[in-house]
Amino acid sequence: MIPEQYMSKKGLYDPRFEHDSCGVGFVAHLKGQKSHAIVRNGIQVLENLSHRGACGCDPETGDGAGITVQMPDTFLRKKCAQLHIDLPPLGDYGAGIVFLPPGAEDRNVMEQWTENIIREEGQRFLGWREVPHDPAKIGKVARSVMPAFKQLFIGRGKNTASDAFERKLYVIRKRLYNKVQASVLNQRNYYYFCSLSNKTLVYKGQLMAEQLDRFFPGFKRSRHDLGIGHGAFALQHQYVPDVGAGASLPHDRA
């Protein structure tokens, strides 16, 4: 137990900011060698962090869990080819999972805004891909508020230097989030980027730690397909809410 004299406000410290900690883990190959085992070990670490998570009255609905992996270029290139999306070389395209409203009307508006802002920022809109997921693997509370999941692909603009592309993707993501949140669309709070990068990809949701690779079947490796899970590192996160706040973090801080 921390003595009371150390819990008083002093300097930059304020006891109001005391809260439970999230669970995080990191698995990597020191020489950058990619493998399925690295990502599988990352998922195992996430499952081992389940004690750092929280759930409510529905024991199958968590406060959130996710994983960051290297851009699965081979996997994405194969899936995009099936959709006639021509991906540029690795590094010259950005990708990210976007949470969108379940209602088609608001979703169509947000998708159009997304495509417009990409072009306004001098980049190339390449296409959308539905993200396979299995709602039967999560709790009923999570299912009741589940968004639509889509992957967005953006090509580097001809006037954008390679080392400036990642910054452009950040600007696009922030412009879109601010535009949607300032709108009067009824389902605007569904809109959220898990990530938007030309280096990494984030998969996450209102999941328990052990539900991640069950909800997103792309992590399952088959004889002919490495799936999403092939990289040199994996960063895991199991979310714990601030017990003082009594609610989950807003999307832009999660």
GROMACS .gro file of N, CA and C in nm, residues 14-126:
model
  339
   14ASP      N    1  -0.045   1.413  -0.990
   14ASP     CA    2  -0.179   1.436  -0.939
   14ASP      C    3  -0.246   1.301  -0.920
   15PRO      N    4  -0.287   1.267  -0.798
   15PRO     CA    5  -0.347   1.135  -0.773
   15PRO      C    6  -0.476   1.110  -0.851
   16ARG      N    7  -0.535   1.216  -0.906
   16ARG     CA    8  -0.656   1.196  -0.986
   16ARG      C    9  -0.627   1.113  -1.111
   17PHE      N   10  -0.501   1.110  -1.153
   17PHE     CA   11  -0.467   1.037  -1.274
   17PHE      C   12  -0.425   0.893  -1.247
   18GLU      N   13  -0.435   0.850  -1.123
   18GLU     CA   14  -0.405   0.711  -1.091
   18GLU      C   15  -0.514   0.622  -1.150
   19HIS      N   16  -0.476   0.516  -1.216
   19HIS     CA   17  -0.574   0.423  -1.272
   19HIS      C   18  -0.506   0.288  -1.297
   20ASP      N   19  -0.588   0.188  -1.323
   20ASP     CA   20  -0.534   0.057  -1.357
   20ASP      C   21  -0.462   0.063  -1.491
   21SER      N   22  -0.366  -0.026  -1.507
   21SER     CA   23  -0.285  -0.026  -1.628
   21SER      C   24  -0.334  -0.128  -1.729
   22CYS      N   25  -0.321  -0.092  -1.857
   22CYS     CA   26  -0.351  -0.188  -1.962
   22CYS      C   27  -0.240  -0.294  -1.967
   23GLY      N   28  -0.270  -0.405  -2.031
   23GLY     CA   29  -0.169  -0.507  -2.053
   23GLY      C   30  -0.111  -0.493  -2.193
   24VAL      N   31   0.021  -0.489  -2.203
   24VAL     CA   32   0.087  -0.479  -2.333
   24VAL      C   33   0.195  -0.585  -2.343
   25GLY      N   34   0.226  -0.625  -2.464
   25GLY     CA   35   0.331  -0.723  -2.488
   25GLY      C   36   0.394  -0.698  -2.623
   26PHE      N   37   0.516  -0.747  -2.641
   26PHE     CA   38   0.588  -0.726  -2.767
   26PHE      C   39   0.673  -0.849  -2.796
   27VAL      N   40   0.660  -0.900  -2.917
   27VAL     CA   41   0.740  -1.014  -2.962
   27VAL      C   42   0.808  -0.973  -3.092
   28ALA      N   43   0.938  -0.999  -3.103
   28ALA     CA   44   1.009  -0.959  -3.225
   28ALA      C   45   1.128  -1.051  -3.250
   29HIS      N   46   1.168  -1.059  -3.376
   29HIS     CA   47   1.291  -1.129  -3.413
   29HIS      C   48   1.402  -1.025  -3.420
   30LEU      N   49   1.511  -1.049  -3.349
   30LEU     CA   50   1.617  -0.948  -3.338
   30LEU      C   51   1.678  -0.912  -3.473
   31LYS      N   52   1.675  -1.003  -3.568
   31LYS     CA   53   1.734  -0.976  -3.699
   31LYS      C   54   1.629  -0.944  -3.805
   32GLY      N   55   1.506  -0.922  -3.761
   32GLY     CA   56   1.401  -0.883  -3.853
   32GLY      C   57   1.350  -0.994  -3.943
   33GLN      N   58   1.371  -1.118  -3.904
   33GLN     CA   59   1.325  -1.230  -3.987
   33GLN      C   60   1.176  -1.253  -3.966
   34LYS      N   61   1.101  -1.252  -4.074
   34LYS     CA   62   0.957  -1.269  -4.066
   34LYS      C   63   0.920  -1.417  -4.056
   35SER      N   64   0.816  -1.443  -3.977
   35SER     CA   65   0.765  -1.580  -3.966
   35SER      C   66   0.624  -1.578  -3.911
   36HIS      N   67   0.553  -1.686  -3.933
   36HIS     CA   68   0.419  -1.701  -3.876
   36HIS      C   69   0.429  -1.719  -3.725
   37ALA      N   70   0.538  -1.783  -3.680
   37ALA     CA   71   0.555  -1.811  -3.537
   37ALA      C   72   0.560  -1.683  -3.454
   38ILE      N   73   0.620  -1.578  -3.507
   38ILE     CA   74   0.628  -1.452  -3.433
   38ILE      C   75   0.488  -1.399  -3.401
   39VAL      N   76   0.401  -1.398  -3.501
   39VAL     CA   77   0.266  -1.346  -3.479
   39VAL      C   78   0.184  -1.440  -3.392
   40ARG      N   79   0.202  -1.571  -3.412
   40ARG     CA   80   0.130  -1.667  -3.325
   40ARG      C   81   0.174  -1.650  -3.179
   41ASN      N   82   0.303  -1.630  -3.158
   41ASN     CA   83   0.352  -1.605  -3.022
   41ASN      C   84   0.295  -1.475  -2.967
   42GLY      N   85   0.280  -1.375  -3.055
   42GLY     CA   86   0.220  -1.250  -3.012
   42GLY      C   87   0.077  -1.269  -2.966
   43ILE      N   88   0.001  -1.350  -3.038
   43ILE     CA   89  -0.137  -1.378  -2.999
   43ILE      C   90  -0.140  -1.455  -2.867
   44GLN      N   91  -0.044  -1.545  -2.848
   44GLN     CA   92  -0.037  -1.618  -2.722
   44GLN      C   93  -0.007  -1.523  -2.606
   45VAL      N   94   0.083  -1.428  -2.629
   45VAL     CA   95   0.111  -1.328  -2.526
   45VAL      C   96  -0.015  -1.250  -2.492
   46LEU      N   97  -0.092  -1.212  -2.594
   46LEU     CA   98  -0.216  -1.139  -2.572
   46LEU      C   99  -0.312  -1.221  -2.486
   47GLU      N  100  -0.324  -1.349  -2.517
   47GLU     CA  101  -0.412  -1.434  -2.437
   47GLU      C  102  -0.362  -1.446  -2.293
   48ASN      N  103  -0.230  -1.445  -2.276
   48ASN     CA  104  -0.173  -1.451  -2.141
   48ASN      C  105  -0.196  -1.322  -2.063
   49LEU      N  106  -0.234  -1.215  -2.135
   49LEU     CA  107  -0.263  -1.087  -2.071
   49LEU      C  108  -0.411  -1.072  -2.035
   50SER      N  109  -0.487  -1.178  -2.050
   50SER     CA  110  -0.632  -1.168  -2.026
   50SER      C  111  -0.664  -1.120  -1.885
   51HIS      N  112  -0.575  -1.147  -1.790
   51HIS     CA  113  -0.599  -1.101  -1.652
   51HIS      C  114  -0.587  -0.950  -1.640
   52ARG      N  115  -0.528  -0.884  -1.742
   52ARG     CA  116  -0.515  -0.739  -1.740
   52ARG      C  117  -0.638  -0.671  -1.802
   53GLY      N  118  -0.731  -0.752  -1.855
   53GLY     CA  119  -0.849  -0.697  -1.918
   53GLY      C  120  -0.966  -0.689  -1.822
   54ALA      N  121  -1.081  -0.651  -1.877
   54ALA     CA  122  -1.201  -0.638  -1.795
   54ALA      C  123  -1.322  -0.674  -1.878
   55CYS      N  124  -1.426  -0.720  -1.811
   55CYS     CA  125  -1.552  -0.748  -1.878
   55CYS      C  126  -1.665  -0.706  -1.785
   56GLY      N  127  -1.784  -0.694  -1.839
   56GLY     CA  128  -1.897  -0.649  -1.759
   56GLY      C  129  -1.994  -0.762  -1.732
   57CYS      N  130  -2.123  -0.733  -1.738
   57CYS     CA  131  -2.223  -0.834  -1.708
   57CYS      C  132  -2.224  -0.945  -1.812
   58ASP      N  133  -2.176  -0.914  -1.934
   58ASP     CA  134  -2.161  -1.016  -2.036
   58ASP      C  135  -2.017  -1.065  -2.031
   59PRO      N  136  -1.992  -1.184  -1.981
   59PRO     CA  137  -1.854  -1.231  -1.963
   59PRO      C  138  -1.780  -1.256  -2.093
   60GLU      N  139  -1.850  -1.249  -2.207
   60GLU     CA  140  -1.785  -1.270  -2.337
   60GLU      C  141  -1.761  -1.139  -2.411
   61THR      N  142  -1.788  -1.027  -2.345
   61THR     CA  143  -1.762  -0.895  -2.404
   61THR      C  144  -1.654  -0.825  -2.322
   62GLY      N  145  -1.543  -0.792  -2.387
   62GLY     CA  146  -1.434  -0.724  -2.317
   62GLY      C  147  -1.434  -0.576  -2.345
   63ASP      N  148  -1.340  -0.506  -2.281
   63ASP     CA  149  -1.324  -0.362  -2.305
   63ASP      C  150  -1.236  -0.335  -2.425
   64GLY      N  151  -1.177  -0.440  -2.481
   64GLY     CA  152  -1.100  -0.421  -2.603
   64GLY      C  153  -0.966  -0.491  -2.602
   65ALA      N  154  -0.928  -0.543  -2.716
   65ALA     CA  155  -0.797  -0.606  -2.734
   65ALA      C  156  -0.758  -0.592  -2.880
   66GLY      N  157  -0.627  -0.588  -2.905
   66GLY     CA  158  -0.582  -0.572  -3.043
   66GLY      C  159  -0.437  -0.610  -3.060
   67ILE      N  160  -0.394  -0.610  -3.187
   67ILE     CA  161  -0.256  -0.646  -3.219
   67ILE      C  162  -0.209  -0.562  -3.337
   68THR      N  163  -0.082  -0.520  -3.332
   68THR     CA  164  -0.018  -0.449  -3.442
   68THR      C  165   0.082  -0.542  -3.507
   69VAL      N  166   0.075  -0.555  -3.640
   69VAL     CA  167   0.168  -0.641  -3.713
   69VAL      C  168   0.228  -0.563  -3.828
   70GLN      N  169   0.339  -0.616  -3.881
   70GLN     CA  170   0.396  -0.557  -4.001
   70GLN      C  171   0.296  -0.571  -4.116
   71MET      N  172   0.303  -0.480  -4.211
   71MET     CA  173   0.211  -0.485  -4.325
   71MET      C  174   0.220  -0.623  -4.392
   72PRO      N  175   0.112  -0.699  -4.391
   72PRO     CA  176   0.114  -0.834  -4.451
   72PRO      C  177   0.100  -0.825  -4.604
   73ASP      N  178   0.206  -0.783  -4.669
   73ASP     CA  179   0.200  -0.747  -4.812
   73ASP      C  180   0.155  -0.864  -4.900
   74THR      N  181   0.210  -0.981  -4.878
   74THR     CA  182   0.174  -1.097  -4.960
   74THR      C  183   0.027  -1.129  -4.947
   75PHE      N  184  -0.022  -1.129  -4.823
   75PHE     CA  185  -0.162  -1.157  -4.795
   75PHE      C  186  -0.253  -1.053  -4.861
   76LEU      N  187  -0.222  -0.924  -4.840
   76LEU     CA  188  -0.306  -0.817  -4.893
   76LEU      C  189  -0.303  -0.814  -5.046
   77ARG      N  190  -0.186  -0.839  -5.102
   77ARG     CA  191  -0.173  -0.837  -5.248
   77ARG      C  192  -0.261  -0.945  -5.312
   78LYS      N  193  -0.264  -1.061  -5.246
   78LYS     CA  194  -0.347  -1.172  -5.296
   78LYS      C  195  -0.496  -1.137  -5.286
   79LYS      N  196  -0.538  -1.083  -5.172
   79LYS     CA  197  -0.679  -1.050  -5.152
   79LYS      C  198  -0.723  -0.934  -5.242
   80CYS      N  199  -0.634  -0.834  -5.259
   80CYS     CA  200  -0.669  -0.720  -5.344
   80CYS      C  201  -0.679  -0.760  -5.491
   81ALA      N  202  -0.595  -0.853  -5.534
   81ALA     CA  203  -0.602  -0.898  -5.672
   81ALA      C  204  -0.738  -0.959  -5.703
   82GLN      N  205  -0.796  -1.026  -5.604
   82GLN     CA  206  -0.928  -1.085  -5.622
   82GLN      C  207  -1.036  -0.978  -5.638
   83LEU      N  208  -1.008  -0.858  -5.588
   83LEU     CA  209  -1.103  -0.746  -5.597
   83LEU      C  210  -1.065  -0.649  -5.708
   84HIS      N  211  -0.962  -0.685  -5.787
   84HIS     CA  212  -0.913  -0.600  -5.896
   84HIS      C  213  -0.859  -0.467  -5.844
   85ILE      N  214  -0.799  -0.471  -5.723
   85ILE     CA  215  -0.730  -0.356  -5.667
   85ILE      C  216  -0.581  -0.378  -5.692
   86ASP      N  217  -0.519  -0.290  -5.768
   86ASP     CA  218  -0.378  -0.302  -5.805
   86ASP      C  219  -0.291  -0.228  -5.703
   87LEU      N  220  -0.228  -0.303  -5.614
   87LEU     CA  221  -0.144  -0.240  -5.512
   87LEU      C  222  -0.007  -0.204  -5.567
   88PRO      N  223   0.042  -0.082  -5.537
   88PRO     CA  224   0.179  -0.044  -5.573
   88PRO      C  225   0.278  -0.126  -5.490
   89PRO      N  226   0.408  -0.108  -5.511
   89PRO     CA  227   0.508  -0.179  -5.430
   89PRO      C  228   0.492  -0.148  -5.281
   90LEU      N  229   0.535  -0.241  -5.199
   90LEU     CA  230   0.529  -0.222  -5.054
   90LEU      C  231   0.598  -0.092  -5.015
   91GLY      N  232   0.531  -0.013  -4.934
   91GLY     CA  233   0.581   0.118  -4.894
   91GLY      C  234   0.515   0.232  -4.969
   92ASP      N  235   0.464   0.200  -5.088
   92ASP     CA  236   0.397   0.303  -5.169
   92ASP      C  237   0.246   0.297  -5.159
   93TYR      N  238   0.196   0.215  -5.069
   93TYR     CA  239   0.052   0.216  -5.040
   93TYR      C  240   0.031   0.212  -4.890
   94GLY      N  241  -0.076   0.274  -4.847
   94GLY     CA  242  -0.114   0.270  -4.707
   94GLY      C  243  -0.241   0.189  -4.693
   95ALA      N  244  -0.258   0.129  -4.576
   95ALA     CA  245  -0.376   0.048  -4.551
   95ALA      C  246  -0.415   0.061  -4.405
   96GLY      N  247  -0.542   0.040  -4.379
   96GLY     CA  248  -0.590   0.043  -4.241
   96GLY      C  249  -0.731  -0.008  -4.235
   97ILE      N  250  -0.769  -0.058  -4.118
   97ILE     CA  251  -0.906  -0.101  -4.096
   97ILE      C  252  -0.986   0.017  -4.042
   98VAL      N  253  -1.104   0.036  -4.100
   98VAL     CA  254  -1.192   0.145  -4.060
   98VAL      C  255  -1.321   0.086  -4.003
   99PHE      N  256  -1.363   0.138  -3.888
   99PHE     CA  257  -1.495   0.103  -3.835
   99PHE      C  258  -1.596   0.199  -3.899
  100LEU      N  259  -1.702   0.142  -3.955
  100LEU     CA  260  -1.804   0.221  -4.022
  100LEU      C  261  -1.942   0.186  -3.967
  101PRO      N  262  -2.042   0.273  -3.986
  101PRO     CA  263  -2.175   0.246  -3.934
  101PRO      C  264  -2.237   0.122  -3.997
  102PRO      N  265  -2.318   0.049  -3.921
  102PRO     CA  266  -2.390  -0.064  -3.980
  102PRO      C  267  -2.497  -0.019  -4.079
  103GLY      N  268  -2.547   0.103  -4.063
  103GLY     CA  269  -2.648   0.156  -4.154
  103GLY      C  270  -2.586   0.203  -4.284
  104ALA      N  271  -2.643   0.158  -4.397
  104ALA     CA  272  -2.583   0.185  -4.528
  104ALA      C  273  -2.580   0.333  -4.563
  105GLU      N  274  -2.683   0.409  -4.524
  105GLU     CA  275  -2.692   0.549  -4.565
  105GLU      C  276  -2.575   0.631  -4.511
  106ASP      N  277  -2.554   0.627  -4.380
  106ASP     CA  278  -2.441   0.701  -4.321
  106ASP      C  279  -2.308   0.643  -4.368
  107ARG      N  280  -2.301   0.512  -4.381
  107ARG     CA  281  -2.176   0.449  -4.425
  107ARG      C  282  -2.136   0.495  -4.564
  108ASN      N  283  -2.232   0.505  -4.654
  108ASN     CA  284  -2.201   0.550  -4.791
  108ASN      C  285  -2.150   0.694  -4.792
  109VAL      N  286  -2.209   0.779  -4.707
  109VAL     CA  287  -2.165   0.918  -4.698
  109VAL      C  288  -2.021   0.924  -4.649
  110MET      N  289  -1.990   0.850  -4.544
  110MET     CA  290  -1.855   0.850  -4.487
  110MET      C  291  -1.752   0.795  -4.586
  111GLU      N  292  -1.789   0.693  -4.660
  111GLU     CA  293  -1.697   0.638  -4.759
  111GLU      C  294  -1.668   0.741  -4.869
  112GLN      N  295  -1.771   0.815  -4.909
  112GLN     CA  296  -1.750   0.917  -5.012
  112GLN      C  297  -1.662   1.030  -4.960
  113TRP      N  298  -1.684   1.072  -4.835
  113TRP     CA  299  -1.598   1.174  -4.775
  113TRP      C  300  -1.453   1.126  -4.769
  114THR      N  301  -1.437   1.000  -4.734
  114THR     CA  302  -1.303   0.942  -4.725
  114THR      C  303  -1.232   0.950  -4.859
  115GLU      N  304  -1.299   0.908  -4.964
  115GLU     CA  305  -1.239   0.909  -5.098
  115GLU      C  306  -1.208   1.052  -5.143
  116ASN      N  307  -1.296   1.146  -5.110
  116ASN     CA  308  -1.274   1.286  -5.150
  116ASN      C  309  -1.152   1.345  -5.081
  117ILE      N  310  -1.139   1.323  -4.950
  117ILE     CA  311  -1.027   1.382  -4.875
  117ILE      C  312  -0.895   1.320  -4.918
  118ILE      N  313  -0.895   1.193  -4.951
  118ILE     CA  314  -0.772   1.130  -5.001
  118ILE      C  315  -0.724   1.203  -5.126
  119ARG      N  316  -0.816   1.232  -5.215
  119ARG     CA  317  -0.779   1.302  -5.339
  119ARG      C  318  -0.740   1.447  -5.312
  120GLU      N  319  -0.809   1.512  -5.217
  120GLU     CA  320  -0.773   1.650  -5.182
  120GLU      C  321  -0.631   1.658  -5.129
  121GLU      N  322  -0.585   1.552  -5.062
  121GLU     CA  323  -0.449   1.550  -5.007
  121GLU      C  324  -0.346   1.501  -5.108
  122GLY      N  325  -0.389   1.486  -5.234
  122GLY     CA  326  -0.293   1.451  -5.339
  122GLY      C  327  -0.254   1.305  -5.343
  123GLN      N  328  -0.333   1.218  -5.280
  123GLN     CA  329  -0.303   1.076  -5.280
  123GLN      C  330  -0.405   1.001  -5.368
  124ARG      N  331  -0.383   0.873  -5.389
  124ARG     CA  332  -0.469   0.795  -5.479
  124ARG      C  333  -0.556   0.697  -5.401
  125PHE      N  334  -0.685   0.708  -5.417
  125PHE     CA  335  -0.776   0.611  -5.358
  125PHE      C  336  -0.770   0.484  -5.441
  126LEU      N  337  -0.737   0.371  -5.376
  126LEU     CA  338  -0.723   0.244  -5.448
  126LEU      C  339  -0.845   0.154  -5.434
   0.00000   0.00000   0.00000
